[in-house]
Amino acid sequence: MIISIASGKGGTGKTMVATNLALSMDSDVQLLDCDVEEPNAHLFIHPALEGTEIITTPVPQVDEDKCTLCGKCGEICQFKAILVIGETVLTFHELCHSCGGCMAACPEEAITEIGRDLGIIERGHRNGLDFVHGRLRVGEAMSPPLIRKVRSHTRPDTLTIIDAPPGTSCPVIAAMQGADFVLLVTEPTPFGLYDLKLAVGAVKILGIPCGLLINRSDMGDDKVKEYAHENDLPILMEIPFDRRIAEAYSRGKALVDVMPEWKEKFFELYSRIEEMAMPTTPSPLTGEGRGGGGNRKIWHERTRDHKW
Ligand code: SF4
Ligand code: SF4
């Protein structure tokens, strides 16, 4: 099963939830930190890192000797990343989405592809926890290809927890698409509610079952709970404000490491998600019942042969 931990708003405690949920599993589990602009799950997991992979994305390179300046490449590009201006073909690699359209459209086969650095992927482990995260190159704006590359490390034989980037735009969609369940972490404030509504809208479009976790639940007002009730959104867990949680977080310690009583609560959270997400799928923990896992199977089929 793939669980994506997301939040419309940054700073709600999404990474805290993702890391503690992963650390509360007694069986093999995988944590993918897809918040590639600001990955910080490793600060709480403290994995032993094993290797680094440089990730590139293909962008066009024009052979001026073959080019006839016909302009077909510029006509097909939806992102203005390649243009014929005067007697030159200009390429803007930062705008390129690596769709390959210009290369396919060029009648002279004057376009080849070169790799543009997006960032790196690092892998590691902590006991039975398999850890992968991406680090976007400083100044790079195109994070979805790197997020998809992190997700291509998803193992089909274990529970996968994804720490998604905040917001509701393309990077979050890349981190939620194909998940079996999305857990939205929110806070009971007007800003939290506003961004939660946007996030719920995105999850609904993707057609993925979701539930809420309210962090610092004893602060603010009841408007998030009212919204959840009105929209049939299950509140799966509430975490009240606790100075000890804030202190542990500020010191780079996982909540379940300093307050082990939370481990059982996170495990219960997982059990509730499992029931809601995959009513017909075998439990990765017990192996009992069920059969299915449609979203995950589709995701693996789509990503298996993808050239990034
Ligand atoms: S690969 Fe696609 S996005 Fe990039 S320049 Fe060519 S047509 Fe434009
Ligand atoms: S489509 Fe090919 S030949 Fe035509 S302008 Fe672009 S690179 Fe040159």
Coordinates of C-alpha atoms and ligand atoms in Angstrom, one line a residue:
M1 CA 0.0 0.0 0.0
I2 CA 1.1 3.5 -0.8
I3 CA 0.2 6.3 1.7
S4 CA 0.9 9.9 0.7
I5 CA 1.1 12.3 3.6
A6 CA 0.3 15.8 2.3
S7 CA -0.9 19.2 3.4
G8 CA -2.1 22.2 1.6
K9 CA -0.1 24.5 3.9
G10 CA 3.5 24.2 4.9
G11 CA 4.5 23.9 8.6
T12 CA 1.5 21.8 9.7
G13 CA 3.6 18.8 10.8
K14 CA 3.5 16.7 7.7
T15 CA 7.1 15.4 8.0
M16 CA 6.6 14.7 11.7
V17 CA 3.6 12.5 10.9
A18 CA 5.3 10.8 7.9
T19 CA 8.5 9.9 9.9
N20 CA 6.7 8.8 13.0
L21 CA 4.2 6.7 11.1
A22 CA 7.1 5.0 9.3
L23 CA 9.0 4.4 12.6
S24 CA 5.9 2.9 14.2
M25 CA 5.7 0.0 11.8
D26 CA 7.0 -3.2 13.1
S27 CA 7.4 -4.8 9.6
D28 CA 9.4 -3.6 6.6
V29 CA 8.4 -0.1 5.5
Q30 CA 9.7 2.4 3.0
L31 CA 9.8 6.2 3.4
L32 CA 10.1 8.3 0.3
D33 CA 10.8 12.0 1.0
C34 CA 9.3 13.7 -2.1
D35 CA 9.6 17.2 -0.6
V36 CA 12.6 17.6 -2.9
E37 CA 12.9 21.4 -2.5
E38 CA 13.4 21.1 1.2
P39 CA 13.9 17.4 2.2
N40 CA 14.1 17.0 6.0
A41 CA 12.8 13.6 6.9
H42 CA 16.3 12.3 7.2
L43 CA 16.9 14.7 10.1
F44 CA 14.5 12.6 12.2
I45 CA 15.1 9.1 10.7
H46 CA 18.9 9.4 10.7
P47 CA 19.3 6.7 8.0
A48 CA 22.7 5.3 7.1
L49 CA 23.0 6.6 3.6
E50 CA 24.4 4.2 1.0
G51 CA 24.6 6.0 -2.3
T52 CA 24.0 9.0 -4.4
E53 CA 22.5 9.2 -7.9
I54 CA 22.7 12.3 -10.1
I55 CA 19.3 12.8 -11.8
T56 CA 19.0 14.5 -15.2
T57 CA 16.2 15.3 -17.5
P58 CA 16.5 15.3 -21.3
V59 CA 16.4 18.7 -23.1
P60 CA 16.9 19.4 -26.8
Q61 CA 20.2 20.3 -28.5
V62 CA 20.0 21.6 -32.1
D63 CA 22.6 20.7 -34.8
E64 CA 22.8 23.9 -36.7
D65 CA 24.4 22.1 -39.7
K66 CA 21.2 20.1 -40.2
C67 CA 18.6 22.7 -39.2
T68 CA 16.7 24.5 -42.0
L69 CA 15.0 27.0 -39.6
C70 CA 11.6 25.6 -40.6
G71 CA 10.2 26.5 -37.1
K72 CA 8.2 23.3 -36.6
C73 CA 9.9 22.7 -33.2
G74 CA 8.8 26.1 -31.9
E75 CA 5.2 25.5 -33.2
I76 CA 4.8 22.3 -31.2
C77 CA 6.4 23.4 -27.9
Q78 CA 3.7 24.5 -25.5
F79 CA 6.3 26.0 -23.1
K80 CA 8.2 28.4 -25.4
A81 CA 11.3 26.4 -24.6
I82 CA 12.5 26.3 -28.2
L83 CA 12.1 29.2 -30.7
V84 CA 13.4 30.2 -34.1
I85 CA 14.5 33.8 -34.0
G86 CA 16.1 35.2 -37.1
E87 CA 18.7 32.7 -38.3
T88 CA 19.0 30.9 -34.9
V89 CA 17.2 28.3 -33.0
L90 CA 17.1 29.3 -29.3
T91 CA 16.6 26.8 -26.6
F92 CA 15.5 27.7 -23.0
H93 CA 16.3 24.5 -21.0
E94 CA 14.9 25.9 -17.8
L95 CA 11.4 26.0 -19.4
C96 CA 11.6 22.6 -21.1
H97 CA 9.3 19.9 -19.8
S98 CA 11.2 17.1 -21.6
C99 CA 8.2 16.0 -23.6
G100 CA 10.3 15.2 -26.7
G101 CA 7.8 16.9 -29.0
C102 CA 10.3 19.1 -30.7
M103 CA 12.5 16.1 -31.5
A104 CA 9.6 14.2 -33.0
A105 CA 8.4 17.2 -35.0
C106 CA 11.8 18.1 -36.5
P107 CA 11.8 16.9 -40.2
E108 CA 15.6 17.2 -40.5
E109 CA 16.4 15.1 -37.4
A110 CA 18.4 18.1 -36.3
I111 CA 17.5 17.7 -32.6
T112 CA 19.1 15.3 -30.2
E113 CA 18.7 15.2 -26.4
I114 CA 21.3 16.1 -23.7
G115 CA 20.8 15.7 -19.9
R116 CA 20.2 18.7 -17.7
D117 CA 21.0 18.3 -14.0
L118 CA 17.8 18.3 -11.8
G119 CA 19.4 17.2 -8.5
I120 CA 20.3 14.0 -6.7
I121 CA 18.7 11.0 -5.1
E122 CA 20.1 9.5 -1.9
R123 CA 19.2 6.1 -0.5
G124 CA 19.7 4.7 3.0
H125 CA 18.2 2.5 5.7
R126 CA 17.5 2.4 9.4
N127 CA 16.8 -1.2 10.7
G128 CA 13.8 -2.4 8.6
L129 CA 13.1 1.1 7.2
D130 CA 14.1 1.7 3.6
F131 CA 14.7 5.5 3.0
V132 CA 14.9 7.5 -0.3
H133 CA 14.9 11.2 -0.8
G134 CA 15.6 13.7 -3.6
R135 CA 17.4 17.0 -3.4
L136 CA 16.5 19.5 -6.1
R137 CA 19.4 21.5 -7.4
V138 CA 19.5 25.0 -6.0
G139 CA 17.8 27.3 -8.6
E140 CA 16.0 24.5 -10.3
A141 CA 12.2 25.0 -10.7
M142 CA 11.2 21.7 -12.3
S143 CA 10.7 19.4 -9.3
P144 CA 8.0 16.9 -10.6
P145 CA 10.5 14.8 -12.7
L146 CA 12.8 14.4 -9.6
I147 CA 9.8 13.5 -7.5
R148 CA 8.7 10.9 -10.0
K149 CA 12.3 9.6 -10.0
V150 CA 12.2 9.2 -6.2
R151 CA 8.8 7.4 -6.6
S152 CA 10.3 5.0 -9.1
H153 CA 12.2 3.5 -6.2
T154 CA 8.8 2.4 -4.7
R155 CA 9.0 -1.3 -3.7
P156 CA 6.0 -3.4 -4.6
D157 CA 6.4 -5.7 -1.7
T158 CA 6.1 -3.3 1.2
L159 CA 4.2 -0.4 2.8
T160 CA 5.4 2.8 1.2
I161 CA 4.9 6.2 3.0
I162 CA 5.4 9.3 0.9
D163 CA 6.2 12.7 2.5
A164 CA 4.7 15.0 -0.1
P165 CA 5.7 18.6 -0.7
P166 CA 3.3 21.3 0.7
G167 CA 0.8 23.1 -1.6
T168 CA -1.6 21.9 -4.2
S169 CA 0.3 22.4 -7.5
C170 CA 2.2 20.0 -9.8
P171 CA 4.8 18.8 -7.3
V172 CA 2.1 17.6 -4.8
I173 CA 0.1 15.9 -7.6
A174 CA 3.3 14.1 -8.6
A175 CA 3.6 12.9 -5.0
M176 CA 0.0 11.9 -4.6
Q177 CA -0.9 10.3 -8.0
G178 CA -1.2 6.6 -7.8
A179 CA -1.3 6.5 -4.0
D180 CA -3.9 4.2 -2.3
F181 CA -4.6 6.8 0.4
V182 CA -3.8 10.5 1.1
L183 CA -3.5 11.6 4.7
L184 CA -4.0 15.4 4.9
V185 CA -2.3 17.0 7.8
T186 CA -3.9 20.3 8.9
E187 CA -4.2 22.7 11.8
P188 CA -7.3 24.4 13.3
T189 CA -6.5 27.9 12.0
P190 CA -8.1 30.0 9.2
F191 CA -5.0 29.5 7.1
G192 CA -5.0 25.8 7.7
L193 CA -8.7 25.5 6.7
Y194 CA -8.2 27.6 3.6
D195 CA -5.3 25.4 2.3
L196 CA -7.1 22.2 3.5
K197 CA -10.0 23.0 1.2
L198 CA -7.7 23.4 -1.8
A199 CA -5.9 20.1 -0.9
V200 CA -9.1 18.2 -0.6
G201 CA -10.2 19.6 -4.0
A202 CA -7.0 18.2 -5.5
V203 CA -7.4 14.8 -3.9
K204 CA -11.0 14.6 -5.1
I205 CA -9.9 15.2 -8.7
L206 CA -7.4 12.4 -8.4
G207 CA -10.1 10.1 -6.9
I208 CA -8.0 8.9 -4.0
P209 CA -9.6 8.1 -0.6
C210 CA -8.4 10.6 2.1
G211 CA -8.6 11.4 5.7
L212 CA -7.5 14.2 8.1
L213 CA -5.0 14.4 10.9
I214 CA -5.3 17.6 12.9
N215 CA -2.1 18.7 14.5
R216 CA -2.0 21.1 17.5
S217 CA -5.7 20.2 17.7
D218 CA -6.4 22.0 21.0
M219 CA -5.4 25.4 19.6
G220 CA -7.4 27.6 17.2
D221 CA -11.1 27.0 16.5
D222 CA -13.5 24.2 15.5
K223 CA -13.9 25.3 11.9
V224 CA -11.7 22.5 10.5
K225 CA -13.8 19.9 12.4
E226 CA -17.0 21.5 11.1
Y227 CA -15.7 21.4 7.5
A228 CA -14.6 17.7 8.0
H229 CA -18.1 16.9 9.3
E230 CA -19.9 18.7 6.5
N231 CA -17.8 17.0 3.8
D232 CA -17.7 13.5 5.3
L233 CA -14.0 13.6 5.8
P234 CA -12.9 11.3 8.6
I235 CA -10.6 12.7 11.2
L236 CA -8.2 9.8 11.8
M237 CA -6.0 11.3 14.5
E238 CA -5.6 14.5 16.6
I239 CA -2.3 15.6 18.1
P240 CA -2.7 18.2 20.8
F241 CA 0.0 20.9 21.3
D242 CA 2.7 19.5 23.6
R243 CA 5.9 21.4 24.4
R244 CA 7.8 18.1 24.5
I245 CA 6.8 17.3 20.9
A246 CA 8.0 20.7 19.8
E247 CA 11.3 20.3 21.7
A248 CA 11.9 16.8 20.3
Y249 CA 11.2 18.2 16.8
S250 CA 13.6 21.1 17.2
R251 CA 16.3 18.7 18.3
G252 CA 15.9 16.4 15.3
K253 CA 14.4 13.6 17.4
A254 CA 11.4 11.5 16.3
L255 CA 8.4 11.7 18.6
V256 CA 8.1 7.9 18.9
D257 CA 11.8 7.8 20.0
V258 CA 11.3 10.2 22.9
M259 CA 7.7 9.4 23.8
P260 CA 7.3 5.7 22.9
E261 CA 3.6 5.8 23.9
W262 CA 2.9 7.5 20.6
K263 CA 4.0 4.5 18.6
E264 CA 0.8 2.6 19.4
K265 CA -1.3 5.6 18.3
F266 CA 0.5 5.9 15.0
F267 CA 0.1 2.2 14.5
E268 CA -3.6 2.6 15.1
L269 CA -3.6 5.4 12.6
Y270 CA -2.1 3.0 10.1
S271 CA -4.7 0.4 10.8
R272 CA -7.5 2.8 10.2
I273 CA -5.9 4.0 6.9
E274 CA -5.5 0.4 5.9
E275 CA -9.2 -0.3 6.4
M276 CA -10.3 2.8 4.5
A277 CA -7.8 2.5 1.6
M278 CA -7.8 -1.1 0.6
P279 CA -10.9 -2.9 1.8
T280 CA -10.1 -5.7 -0.6
T281 CA -6.4 -5.8 -0.3
P282 CA -4.2 -8.1 1.7
S283 CA -2.7 -6.4 4.8
P284 CA 1.1 -6.0 4.3
L285 CA 1.4 -6.6 8.1
T286 CA -0.9 -9.6 8.5
G287 CA -1.4 -10.8 4.9
E288 CA -5.0 -11.6 5.8
G289 CA -8.2 -11.2 3.9
R290 CA -8.7 -9.3 0.8
G291 CA -7.0 -8.9 -2.6
G292 CA -6.8 -5.9 -5.0
G293 CA -4.3 -3.0 -4.7
G294 CA -5.5 -1.5 -8.0
N295 CA -3.9 2.0 -7.7
R296 CA -0.6 0.6 -6.8
K297 CA -0.6 -2.0 -9.6
I298 CA -1.5 0.7 -12.1
W299 CA 1.3 3.0 -10.8
H300 CA 3.9 0.3 -11.1
E301 CA 2.8 -0.5 -14.6
R302 CA 2.9 3.2 -15.6
T303 CA 6.3 3.9 -14.1
R304 CA 8.2 0.6 -14.8
D305 CA 9.2 1.4 -18.3
H306 CA 9.1 5.2 -18.1
K307 CA 12.2 7.0 -19.5
W308 CA 12.5 10.0 -17.2
Ligands
SF4_1 S1 11.1 18.7 -25.2 FE1 9.0 19.5 -25.2 S2 9.0 21.1 -23.7 FE2 11.1 20.7 -24.2 S3 11.6 22.1 -25.9 FE3 11.0 20.2 -26.9 S4 8.8 20.5 -27.2 FE4 9.4 22.1 -25.7
SF4_2 S1 12.2 21.7 -36.5 FE1 14.3 21.0 -36.8 S2 14.9 21.9 -38.7 FE2 13.0 23.0 -38.1 S3 13.7 24.8 -37.0 FE3 13.5 23.2 -35.5 S4 15.5 22.2 -35.3 FE4 15.5 23.4 -37.2

